[in-house]
PDB file of C-alpha atoms in Angstrom:
ATOM      1  CA  GLY A   1       0.008  -0.311   0.206  1.00 54.00           C
ATOM      2  CA  ALA A   2       0.968   3.706  -0.207  1.00 77.00           C
ATOM      3  CA  GLY A   3       0.687   4.640   3.763  1.00 92.00           C
ATOM      4  CA  VAL A   4       2.385   3.355   7.350  1.00 95.00           C
ATOM      5  CA  SER A   5      -0.204  -0.564   7.421  1.00 96.00           C
ATOM      6  CA  GLN A   6      -0.097  -1.510  11.510  1.00 97.00           C
ATOM      7  CA  SER A   7      -2.106  -4.561  12.918  1.00 97.00           C
ATOM      8  CA  PRO A   8      -2.667  -5.088  14.035  1.00 97.00           C
ATOM      9  CA  ARG A   9      -5.717  -1.783  14.470  1.00 96.00           C
ATOM     10  CA  TYR A  10      -6.799  -2.925  18.434  1.00 97.00           C
ATOM     11  CA  LYS A  11      -5.119  -5.451  20.716  1.00 98.00           C
ATOM     12  CA  VAL A  12      -6.992  -7.137  24.031  1.00 98.00           C
ATOM     13  CA  ALA A  13      -4.435  -8.112  26.068  1.00 98.00           C
ATOM     14  CA  LYS A  14      -4.490 -10.605  29.670  1.00 97.00           C
ATOM     15  CA  ARG A  15      -2.638  -8.879  31.842  1.00 98.00           C
ATOM     16  CA  GLY A  16       0.932 -11.381  31.901  1.00 98.00           C
ATOM     17  CA  GLN A  17       0.783 -11.857  28.730  1.00 98.00           C
ATOM     18  CA  ASP A  18       3.281 -11.095  25.838  1.00 98.00           C
ATOM     19  CA  VAL A  19       2.188  -9.250  22.835  1.00 98.00           C
ATOM     20  CA  ALA A  20       3.144  -8.603  18.888  1.00 98.00           C
ATOM     21  CA  LEU A  21       2.614  -5.081  17.056  1.00 98.00           C
ATOM     22  CA  ARG A  22       3.886  -4.935  13.320  1.00 98.00           C
ATOM     23  CA  CYS A  23       4.488  -1.920  10.970  1.00 98.00           C
ATOM     24  CA  ASP A  24       5.075  -2.438   7.517  1.00 97.00           C
ATOM     25  CA  PRO A  25       7.054   0.935   6.081  1.00 96.00           C
ATOM     26  CA  ILE A  26       6.218   2.517   2.898  1.00 94.00           C
ATOM     27  CA  SER A  27       8.465   0.938   0.463  1.00 92.00           C
ATOM     28  CA  GLY A  28      11.559   2.642  -0.032  1.00 89.00           C
ATOM     29  CA  HIS A  29      11.840   4.869   4.091  1.00 92.00           C
ATOM     30  CA  VAL A  30      14.851   4.242   5.660  1.00 92.00           C
ATOM     31  CA  SER A  31      13.695   5.678   8.347  1.00 93.00           C
ATOM     32  CA  LEU A  32      11.332   3.382  11.112  1.00 96.00           C
ATOM     33  CA  PHE A  33      10.832   5.195  14.479  1.00 96.00           C
ATOM     34  CA  TRP A  34       7.979   3.420  17.636  1.00 98.00           C
ATOM     35  CA  TYR A  35       5.881   6.154  19.057  1.00 97.00           C
ATOM     36  CA  GLN A  36       3.277   5.721  22.366  1.00 98.00           C
ATOM     37  CA  GLN A  37       0.499   7.085  23.006  1.00 97.00           C
ATOM     38  CA  ALA A  38      -1.770   7.954  25.979  1.00 95.00           C
ATOM     39  CA  LEU A  39      -4.535   9.013  26.241  1.00 91.00           C
ATOM     40  CA  GLY A  40      -5.455  12.633  25.611  1.00 90.00           C
ATOM     41  CA  GLN A  41      -1.301  13.148  25.164  1.00 93.00           C
ATOM     42  CA  GLY A  42       0.880  13.372  21.989  1.00 95.00           C
ATOM     43  CA  PRO A  43       2.499  10.679  21.218  1.00 96.00           C
ATOM     44  CA  GLU A  44       6.816   9.839  22.801  1.00 96.00           C
ATOM     45  CA  PHE A  45       9.189   8.469  20.913  1.00 95.00           C
ATOM     46  CA  LEU A  46      10.231   4.995  22.002  1.00 97.00           C
ATOM     47  CA  THR A  47      12.752   3.932  19.370  1.00 97.00           C
ATOM     48  CA  TYR A  48      14.576   4.734  16.380  1.00 95.00           C
ATOM     49  CA  PHE A  49      15.880   2.114  13.247  1.00 96.00           C
ATOM     50  CA  GLN A  50      16.970   3.089  10.185  1.00 94.00           C
ATOM     51  CA  ASN A  51      17.782  -0.074   8.108  1.00 95.00           C
ATOM     52  CA  GLU A  52      17.814  -3.099   9.985  1.00 96.00           C
ATOM     53  CA  ALA A  53      19.546  -0.493  12.421  1.00 96.00           C
ATOM     54  CA  GLN A  54      18.484  -0.195  16.012  1.00 96.00           C
ATOM     55  CA  LEU A  55      20.119   3.156  17.106  1.00 94.00           C
ATOM     56  CA  ASP A  56      18.368   4.548  19.312  1.00 94.00           C
ATOM     57  CA  LYS A  57      16.014   2.842  22.602  1.00 94.00           C
ATOM     58  CA  SER A  58      16.594   5.266  24.394  1.00 93.00           C
ATOM     59  CA  GLY A  59      12.322   5.472  24.792  1.00 95.00           C
ATOM     60  CA  LEU A  60      11.789   2.376  26.075  1.00 97.00           C
ATOM     61  CA  PRO A  61      10.046   2.147  29.384  1.00 95.00           C
ATOM     62  CA  SER A  62      11.195  -1.303  30.683  1.00 95.00           C
ATOM     63  CA  ASP A  63      13.286  -4.158  29.143  1.00 96.00           C
ATOM     64  CA  ARG A  64      10.091  -5.598  28.374  1.00 98.00           C
ATOM     65  CA  PHE A  65       9.924  -3.418  25.288  1.00 98.00           C
ATOM     66  CA  PHE A  66      11.624  -4.764  22.439  1.00 97.00           C
ATOM     67  CA  ALA A  67      11.576  -3.736  18.896  1.00 98.00           C
ATOM     68  CA  GLU A  68      13.361  -4.865  15.769  1.00 98.00           C
ATOM     69  CA  ARG A  69      13.485  -4.787  11.703  1.00 97.00           C
ATOM     70  CA  PRO A  70      15.407  -7.936  10.861  1.00 96.00           C
ATOM     71  CA  GLU A  71      15.313  -6.241   7.578  1.00 94.00           C
ATOM     72  CA  GLY A  72      14.678  -3.160   7.068  1.00 93.00           C
ATOM     73  CA  SER A  73      11.450  -2.873   5.612  1.00 95.00           C
ATOM     74  CA  VAL A  74       9.149  -4.526   8.391  1.00 97.00           C
ATOM     75  CA  SER A  75       9.397  -4.460  12.768  1.00 98.00           C
ATOM     76  CA  THR A  76       8.206  -5.210  15.084  1.00 98.00           C
ATOM     77  CA  LEU A  77       7.105  -3.653  18.833  1.00 98.00           C
ATOM     78  CA  LYS A  78       6.824  -6.608  21.371  1.00 98.00           C
ATOM     79  CA  ILE A  79       5.945  -6.573  24.965  1.00 98.00           C
ATOM     80  CA  GLN A  80       6.054  -9.733  27.374  1.00 98.00           C
ATOM     81  CA  ARG A  81       4.482  -9.784  30.588  1.00 98.00           C
ATOM     82  CA  THR A  82       1.870  -6.741  29.628  1.00 98.00           C
ATOM     83  CA  GLN A  83       1.398  -4.081  32.662  1.00 97.00           C
ATOM     84  CA  GLN A  84      -2.542  -2.439  32.819  1.00 96.00           C
ATOM     85  CA  GLU A  85       0.083   0.761  32.397  1.00 96.00           C
ATOM     86  CA  ASP A  86       1.614  -0.044  28.666  1.00 97.00           C
ATOM     87  CA  SER A  87      -2.290   0.308  27.690  1.00 97.00           C
ATOM     88  CA  ALA A  88      -2.180   2.939  24.943  1.00 97.00           C
ATOM     89  CA  VAL A  89      -1.861   3.415  21.071  1.00 97.00           C
ATOM     90  CA  TYR A  90       1.592   2.340  19.988  1.00 98.00           C
ATOM     91  CA  LEU A  91       2.257   4.901  16.257  1.00 97.00           C
ATOM     92  CA  CYS A  92       4.823   3.355  13.876  1.00 97.00           C
ATOM     93  CA  ALA A  93       6.581   5.821  11.007  1.00 96.00           C
ATOM     94  CA  SER A  94       8.667   6.109   8.818  1.00 94.00           C
ATOM     95  CA  SER A  95      11.135   8.645   6.251  1.00 88.00           C
ATOM     96  CA  PHE A  96      13.008   9.020   3.816  1.00 76.00           C
ATOM     97  CA  ALA A  97      14.022  12.449   4.493  1.00 69.00           C
ATOM     98  CA  GLY A  98      12.168  14.929   6.834  1.00 64.00           C
ATOM     99  CA  GLY A  99       8.159  14.309   8.558  1.00 72.00           C
ATOM    100  CA  ALA A 100       7.237  11.274   9.074  1.00 85.00           C
ATOM    101  CA  PHE A 101       4.009   9.236   7.480  1.00 91.00           C
ATOM    102  CA  PHE A 102       2.739   8.182  10.535  1.00 94.00           C
ATOM    103  CA  GLY A 103       0.542   4.810  10.140  1.00 95.00           C
ATOM    104  CA  GLN A 104      -3.582   4.755  12.268  1.00 93.00           C
ATOM    105  CA  GLY A 105      -1.192   2.437  14.943  1.00 96.00           C
ATOM    106  CA  THR A 106      -2.089   0.050  17.254  1.00 97.00           C
ATOM    107  CA  ARG A 107      -4.392   1.046  20.438  1.00 97.00           C
ATOM    108  CA  LEU A 108      -3.736  -1.934  23.386  1.00 98.00           C
ATOM    109  CA  THR A 109      -5.874  -1.575  25.996  1.00 97.00           C
ATOM    110  CA  VAL A 110      -4.029  -4.035  29.348  1.00 98.00           C
ATOM    111  CA  VAL A 111      -7.032  -5.756  31.469  1.00 97.00           C
TER     112      VAL A 111
ATOM    113  CA  GLY B   1      16.055  19.849  26.783  1.00 67.00           C
ATOM    114  CA  GLN B   2      12.967  20.494  24.987  1.00 76.00           C
ATOM    115  CA  ASN B   3      10.124  21.307  26.754  1.00 88.00           C
ATOM    116  CA  ILE B   4       6.849  22.011  23.998  1.00 94.00           C
ATOM    117  CA  ASP B   5       3.472  24.094  25.290  1.00 96.00           C
ATOM    118  CA  GLN B   6       0.614  23.974  23.779  1.00 97.00           C
ATOM    119  CA  PRO B   7      -3.263  24.764  24.842  1.00 97.00           C
ATOM    120  CA  THR B   8      -5.049  21.895  26.475  1.00 96.00           C
ATOM    121  CA  GLU B   9      -8.571  22.447  24.631  1.00 97.00           C
ATOM    122  CA  MET B  10      -9.621  25.978  22.510  1.00 98.00           C
ATOM    123  CA  THR B  11     -13.188  25.507  20.460  1.00 97.00           C
ATOM    124  CA  ALA B  12     -14.196  27.423  17.528  1.00 97.00           C
ATOM    125  CA  THR B  13     -17.777  28.228  15.286  1.00 97.00           C
ATOM    126  CA  GLU B  14     -18.374  27.337  11.550  1.00 97.00           C
ATOM    127  CA  GLY B  15     -16.836  29.588   9.220  1.00 97.00           C
ATOM    128  CA  ALA B  16     -14.672  31.725  11.971  1.00 98.00           C
ATOM    129  CA  ILE B  17     -10.588  31.847  12.251  1.00 98.00           C
ATOM    130  CA  VAL B  18      -8.554  30.163  15.105  1.00 98.00           C
ATOM    131  CA  GLN B  19      -5.103  30.517  15.948  1.00 98.00           C
ATOM    132  CA  ILE B  20      -3.031  27.049  17.691  1.00 98.00           C
ATOM    133  CA  ASN B  21      -0.201  28.374  20.008  1.00 98.00           C
ATOM    134  CA  CYS B  22       3.232  26.836  21.267  1.00 98.00           C
ATOM    135  CA  THR B  23       6.075  27.550  22.560  1.00 97.00           C
ATOM    136  CA  TYR B  24       9.318  25.639  22.941  1.00 95.00           C
ATOM    137  CA  GLN B  25      12.426  24.753  24.725  1.00 91.00           C
ATOM    138  CA  THR B  26      15.028  23.496  22.797  1.00 85.00           C
ATOM    139  CA  SER B  27      18.874  23.996  22.686  1.00 80.00           C
ATOM    140  CA  GLY B  28      19.446  23.563  19.353  1.00 81.00           C
ATOM    141  CA  PHE B  29      17.383  24.383  16.671  1.00 83.00           C
ATOM    142  CA  ASN B  30      16.497  21.991  13.715  1.00 83.00           C
ATOM    143  CA  GLY B  31      12.772  23.062  12.298  1.00 90.00           C
ATOM    144  CA  LEU B  32       8.979  22.855  13.592  1.00 93.00           C
ATOM    145  CA  PHE B  33       6.131  20.412  12.400  1.00 94.00           C
ATOM    146  CA  TRP B  34       1.708  20.610  13.169  1.00 96.00           C
ATOM    147  CA  TYR B  35       0.571  17.785  12.412  1.00 96.00           C
ATOM    148  CA  GLN B  36      -3.831  17.649  12.510  1.00 97.00           C
ATOM    149  CA  GLN B  37      -5.151  14.135  14.359  1.00 97.00           C
ATOM    150  CA  HIS B  38      -8.274  12.992  14.525  1.00 96.00           C
ATOM    151  CA  ALA B  39      -9.238  10.347  17.101  1.00 92.00           C
ATOM    152  CA  GLY B  40      -8.431   7.235  16.346  1.00 88.00           C
ATOM    153  CA  GLU B  41      -6.494   8.862  13.247  1.00 91.00           C
ATOM    154  CA  ALA B  42      -2.915   8.766  12.398  1.00 91.00           C
ATOM    155  CA  PRO B  43      -1.046  12.182  13.171  1.00 94.00           C
ATOM    156  CA  THR B  44      -1.105  13.143   9.704  1.00 94.00           C
ATOM    157  CA  PHE B  45       1.723  15.858   8.632  1.00 92.00           C
ATOM    158  CA  LEU B  46       0.050  19.717   8.054  1.00 94.00           C
ATOM    159  CA  SER B  47       3.535  21.593   7.924  1.00 93.00           C
ATOM    160  CA  TYR B  48       7.433  22.180   8.419  1.00 92.00           C
ATOM    161  CA  ASN B  49       8.299  25.679   9.130  1.00 94.00           C
ATOM    162  CA  VAL B  50      12.241  26.860   9.913  1.00 92.00           C
ATOM    163  CA  LEU B  51      12.446  29.864   8.976  1.00 94.00           C
ATOM    164  CA  ASP B  52      10.358  33.012  10.695  1.00 96.00           C
ATOM    165  CA  GLY B  53       7.518  33.836   9.489  1.00 96.00           C
ATOM    166  CA  LEU B  54       3.968  32.530   7.815  1.00 96.00           C
ATOM    167  CA  GLU B  55       3.682  29.740   5.852  1.00 94.00           C
ATOM    168  CA  GLU B  56       0.687  29.581   3.807  1.00 94.00           C
ATOM    169  CA  LYS B  57      -0.564  26.745   2.615  1.00 90.00           C
ATOM    170  CA  GLY B  58      -4.557  26.768   1.683  1.00 94.00           C
ATOM    171  CA  ARG B  59      -7.077  27.731   4.756  1.00 96.00           C
ATOM    172  CA  PHE B  60      -4.128  26.343   7.189  1.00 97.00           C
ATOM    173  CA  SER B  61      -0.956  29.075   7.340  1.00 97.00           C
ATOM    174  CA  SER B  62       1.858  28.236  10.136  1.00 97.00           C
ATOM    175  CA  PHE B  63       4.490  30.981  12.037  1.00 97.00           C
ATOM    176  CA  LEU B  64       7.995  30.794  13.713  1.00 97.00           C
ATOM    177  CA  SER B  65       9.311  32.779  15.858  1.00 96.00           C
ATOM    178  CA  ARG B  66      13.117  31.812  16.219  1.00 94.00           C
ATOM    179  CA  SER B  67      13.873  34.199  18.644  1.00 93.00           C
ATOM    180  CA  LYS B  68      10.196  33.659  20.824  1.00 94.00           C
ATOM    181  CA  GLY B  69       9.965  30.332  20.407  1.00 95.00           C
ATOM    182  CA  TYR B  70       7.112  30.309  19.958  1.00 96.00           C
ATOM    183  CA  SER B  71       5.009  28.840  16.668  1.00 98.00           C
ATOM    184  CA  TYR B  72       1.270  28.682  15.791  1.00 98.00           C
ATOM    185  CA  LEU B  73      -1.155  27.614  13.449  1.00 98.00           C
ATOM    186  CA  LEU B  74      -3.945  29.818  11.831  1.00 98.00           C
ATOM    187  CA  LEU B  75      -7.331  27.215  10.401  1.00 98.00           C
ATOM    188  CA  LYS B  76      -9.433  30.453   8.515  1.00 97.00           C
ATOM    189  CA  GLU B  77     -12.928  29.249   7.604  1.00 97.00           C
ATOM    190  CA  LEU B  78     -13.277  26.762   9.985  1.00 98.00           C
ATOM    191  CA  GLN B  79     -14.933  23.375   9.018  1.00 98.00           C
ATOM    192  CA  MET B  80     -16.899  20.549  11.070  1.00 97.00           C
ATOM    193  CA  LYS B  81     -13.916  18.533   9.753  1.00 97.00           C
ATOM    194  CA  ASP B  82     -11.499  20.558  11.243  1.00 98.00           C
ATOM    195  CA  SER B  83     -12.100  19.267  14.816  1.00 98.00           C
ATOM    196  CA  ALA B  84      -8.965  17.171  15.604  1.00 98.00           C
ATOM    197  CA  SER B  85      -6.420  17.865  18.083  1.00 98.00           C
ATOM    198  CA  TYR B  86      -3.679  19.816  16.899  1.00 98.00           C
ATOM    199  CA  LEU B  87      -0.278  18.278  17.212  1.00 97.00           C
ATOM    200  CA  CYS B  88       3.598  20.798  18.234  1.00 96.00           C
ATOM    201  CA  ALA B  89       6.853  19.117  17.650  1.00 94.00           C
ATOM    202  CA  VAL B  90       9.760  19.907  17.546  1.00 92.00           C
ATOM    203  CA  PRO B  91      12.922  16.812  15.994  1.00 88.00           C
ATOM    204  CA  SER B  92      15.789  16.802  19.042  1.00 85.00           C
ATOM    205  CA  GLU B  93      19.512  16.672  19.117  1.00 77.00           C
ATOM    206  CA  GLY B  94      20.451  13.597  16.367  1.00 69.00           C
ATOM    207  CA  GLY B  95      20.371  14.505  13.162  1.00 68.00           C
ATOM    208  CA  TYR B  96      17.402  11.749  12.721  1.00 69.00           C
ATOM    209  CA  ASN B  97      14.315  13.505  13.371  1.00 75.00           C
ATOM    210  CA  LYS B  98      13.356  11.764  15.997  1.00 86.00           C
ATOM    211  CA  LEU B  99      10.711  13.967  16.736  1.00 91.00           C
ATOM    212  CA  ILE B 100       9.276  15.370  20.672  1.00 91.00           C
ATOM    213  CA  PHE B 101       5.248  16.255  20.250  1.00 94.00           C
ATOM    214  CA  GLY B 102       3.468  18.698  22.844  1.00 95.00           C
ATOM    215  CA  ALA B 103       0.581  17.286  24.008  1.00 96.00           C
ATOM    216  CA  GLY B 104      -1.784  18.598  21.568  1.00 96.00           C
ATOM    217  CA  THR B 105      -4.470  20.508  21.052  1.00 98.00           C
ATOM    218  CA  ARG B 106      -8.229  19.592  20.878  1.00 97.00           C
ATOM    219  CA  LEU B 107      -9.926  21.718  19.100  1.00 98.00           C
ATOM    220  CA  ALA B 108     -14.030  21.535  18.333  1.00 98.00           C
ATOM    221  CA  VAL B 109     -15.303  23.211  16.227  1.00 98.00           C
ATOM    222  CA  HIS B 110     -19.401  24.174  16.321  1.00 96.00           C
ATOM    223  CA  PRO B 111     -22.415  24.652  13.255  1.00 95.00           C
TER     224      PRO B 111
END
């Protein structure tokens, strides 16, 4: 497709469950970002990839969060042993140069 | 560090003009972005300012004053579909456009 695609759109997880969120960036985009957006807040940076290299993971809130982009295209954000405070929208963005193009996000609800 | 402030909520009438302000503090300046985000949707790019002054793009204009650390987004001839959150963002230091977002301004347009 022409835009950034994320799946699933919605995910409900029981506390303690592991989840995996997928991002398909725009083809050819070198840069890929993951952001977390709590209700009523702006997106907050989690991690950044340049091709397959994870160059910045300073925003990941704990070691339960892990991201990968093994072939420099599709990326997966994995959250282990989910907790209620992980409930948020997880946004993926890709860019070639300049401004970022965002996907619609995955809304994660931990119950 | 970097800090961005914008009003939490604004209301306006259909057909009117509204100005959404954003103040920022950043150690190095690499431009300022405005994004629009409808509820449950992806943030979409509106504007990018790197030089002082007003840039007009149809009904939307964006202004920047680097010396004052200030920007505004001006929306003219408001339509109901303009009801959304408007996010101000600046790239962080690092050279790869990791964005630092404000909390967003929720605009409600009434008939």
